[in-house]
Every structure is written in C-alpha cells, then in structure tokens.
C-alpha cells in the first residue's frame, strides 16, 4: 500500500467515524471495469442512497434480504445533504436570530424580566381594549361591581337589582392559599404577573401545571429555583414517562427538585423566607442539595407512610405556592339559595344546570377541568342551547392539554396508568415510546431528548392516548386530538405519510 493510499484510507476511516455514515466501498466509474471486479450476489440492489433508497434498503435488510445500495456521492441524498436537514437547521437559526434580535435587543441579548413583563402588559392592555370593543359592538352592557344572587332570577349589584330568567355563574377560580402557618408569605401565580423584577431565589411549592410552568419560566429568567413537591413525581395527572423526562430536563436546567415533601411552616427573617418541610428520604432526586437548605431531626412515616422522614428547610428571597385553584364563590349568596356545592366547585349536570332552577354554572367555578377552551366551549354551547338553535356539543371527553414548560408537554387521551386501570389488565394495553434528540436541540448543541409515547389498545390497536415532551408538543397534541376522537389506530399512524423534517413525524411511520 502506498503512503498516499494509506493516507486516503485513514482519511476515509476518520470521515466515516465522524459522519457516522456506513463506510462506502469505492467502485471506479466507467465501463472499462465491467466484468473486471468481483461478482456479487444480492437479493436487492438499490440505486440511490437518499431517503427512499436508504429506507427501502434498510427495510429489505430487516427482512433478511441481502442488499446492495449504490450511491455516487454522500449517503443521505438531497434531504440530508442539500435539502430538508440543512434548510431546517438554518431556518431555526434564522428564526431564533429574529426572535432574539427583536425581543432582546434592549437587554444585551439576555432574557430580562422587566423587558418581558412590559411586553406582557402591553398585550394584556390590547386584549382588554379588544374585549371591551367587541362586547360593545355586540350590544352587551357591561356593569362594574360585585354581584350577589338574591333569589332565583334576581341579582343585586351595588344598588342595582337585575332580573333574569336565567343566571349564569362563571366567576372562575383563584389560587388556593397554602394551609400552613406563615402560608400567607407565599406569593401566588397571580402575583408573579405583577412582579416588576424577579427574586434571586425562589421556593416553588406544588408539582402541578402552574408550579412546573413557573419553575421552568422563572429559572430561565435567572431565578434559582427549589421545588417542593408533595408527590414522588411531578405532574401526577400526566403520563409518568413524560413527567420523569421533564424532571430530568428541569434538573439539568438547574431547578432543584425535592420530592415527597410536606411543607409545614413559612417564616420570614432577614429579608428571606424560610420554608420548613418534612421529607421522606426515599425517591428524592435532590433531597437537601440546595445551597440555601438545611436539614434537621428525623422521624418516621410521611405522606406515603414509607421511608425515614427528615425535617429540612430551604431559604430563598421569595416563595410561590401553586397548589391548585379554588372556586370564586364568596359573597355570591348561592349557599343561602341552596345551590348545591360539589367537591371542588359547583356541581352541575350535563347541561350546566346547578341544583337551583334557572341558575347555571360553567368554567373554573364548577368541578370540571380548569381550562380556558373548555370554559369557552361550555359558554358557547350553553348560550346556543338557551337562546338559539341547539349547537353541536364539544367533545369534553377528549381534551388536549399542555404544560408550557421547557421542553413543553402536550398530552391527549389516557395515560398508560389510566388506560391500564380502565382496561383492568396491563396486557390489554400497549405502549410505543420514542426518545430522540430533535433537530432544534441539535442545532442548539444540546442533547436533551424529546419523548413521544403512544398508548393503545393491545388488541384493536386503537390509540387511547398520546403524550409528548418537546417544544412542539402542544401544537402536535392539538392536531392529534381530532384523530383520537375519530378512533385512530396505531396502523393509521404507521401508514400516514410523515412530514419531514418535523418533530411530529416521530409519531408516524
Ligand atoms: P394542579 O392541580 O395542577 O396541581 C396542584 C399541585 O399542588 C399538586 O402537585 C398537589 O399535590 C399540590 N398540592 C396541593 N395541596 C398542597 C399542599 N398543601 N402543599 C403542597 N402541595 C400541595 O394545580 P395548579 O395550581 O398547578 O393549577 C390549577 C389548574 O389551572 C390546573 O388544574 C389546570 O387545570 C389549570 N392550568 C392550566 C394550564 C395549562 O393548560 N397550561 C396552566 C396552568 C394552570 P397533590 O397531588 O399531592 O395534591
């Protein structure tokens, strides 16, 4: 072997390692070599190593065929070398550059809370004006004041008495107060949107939607966040695989998770808030690892009744309680009228009637899911029913939902645990889970995996739930919701053409 040949060979080896593409054997061009080379047998010869050829070759090989793939240039064809992949990555770069230069130009390229909140407030103001105008244009009179239902068909607002055959309670909900001594020291999500600056450090109490979103967002704005979660995992109502992957992503971002905790006391001293909590040691991702935390005497038991319990405290500039929301019912006078409460809000039937004739309720004030689109759909349907033609009822059984953390979560349908519970036996439920690093993350130089999980009926293949972790997840969950409603099966996902390169394509094919 000549020096040059050896050099070429080494180069080829290096290149094949770096690009991780299959090492290609070089066959000289031209007819002159016909018949001069080795004879090869194959079950399948594929000419062209682009998306089509590679897919065909690989699938054939997986069925045991001997396959030869012939490609004259780099493997991957147009998509990888001259099309989708480089284009999409440059598109990300361009989009981010536009966003970054647009949003962060005043702040030297760093996320800045003060700047962000000004933008948020401007949008709120725009929406207020727009709502007011639309109400006016629709001929709705808007009266400012506190309402009290004084009788079926009668509402008092200050000195005014309003009478109507039908009354709708849509007063919404508010953050639940933290029921421990000093609980009033904790801010709520309502307060956060009024903050003119962010605290240097924050203890977030809760492990649901709001706690996760706030912890994720605020840590991006430079806040050191400790999360105190009562359960052994985040987002109890979401699929476990997704919640676990999110916990890893948050931890990697610097959010310190303390699981199996039970907050007992908040105290204020020297400009800081100290949050005391009990913690069952088992299952903690980061029990007492935070710089501002300390631990004390032991004990037994805990919320889950297992493991050794220790008392800890964590100090921070502020605390935020996000432990659920409770219905706004104070001062409405409904109790006196005999309107029956439910467990978490007003109890209503399928037609949103309370127990008192003529009084309806929708939205967060009822026991249903506390989600804006649900409330909107309820309102429109009820108004149609009461005053117009019967509208088509929204499907409240399939509600896509998202958690706007980073990466975001999108979810629709049953979690694996809920599906198994409904089916009675684990073997009746199948799951398909994919973990992959998105192109977006590759471009940004991080290898945080995205997760996609499909839960299906093992016998019929009917898809029962789709759960996603990726910044594109909410958008995908919205679209896939319609497929779930229409009874989509795994085979439909497998035979639907993918749109490449997207995150959503990982669900298909
Ligand atoms: P969630 O019901 O989602 O979560 C409440 C969390 O607080 C749970 O982890 C719960 O734990 C915990 N908790 C309850 N009481 C205590 C306590 N005393 N001490 C410590 N932890 C406690 O409520 P959120 O406040 O996060 O959100 C309210 C609702 O708002 C959501 O249900 C959702 O419908 C809506 N929302 C929707 C969003 C979206 O669509 N993106 C965003 C934000 C809110 P445990 O399980 O042990 O009770």
mmCIF file of N, CA and C in Angstrom, residues 34 126 270:
data_model
loop_
_atom_site.group_PDB
_atom_site.id
_atom_site.type_symbol
_atom_site.label_atom_id
_atom_site.label_comp_id
_atom_site.label_asym_id
_atom_site.label_seq_id
_atom_site.Cartn_x
_atom_site.Cartn_y
_atom_site.Cartn_z
ATOM 1 N N UNK A 34 -16.120 -3.101 -16.429
ATOM 2 C CA UNK A 34 -17.177 -4.107 -16.435
ATOM 3 C C UNK A 34 -16.554 -5.492 -16.507
ATOM 4 N N UNK A 126 -53.934 45.434 25.231
ATOM 5 C CA UNK A 126 -54.540 45.331 23.906
ATOM 6 C C UNK A 126 -55.786 44.432 23.961
ATOM 7 N N UNK A 270 -34.629 38.279 58.151
ATOM 8 C CA UNK A 270 -33.501 38.923 57.436
ATOM 9 C C UNK A 270 -33.759 39.022 55.933
#
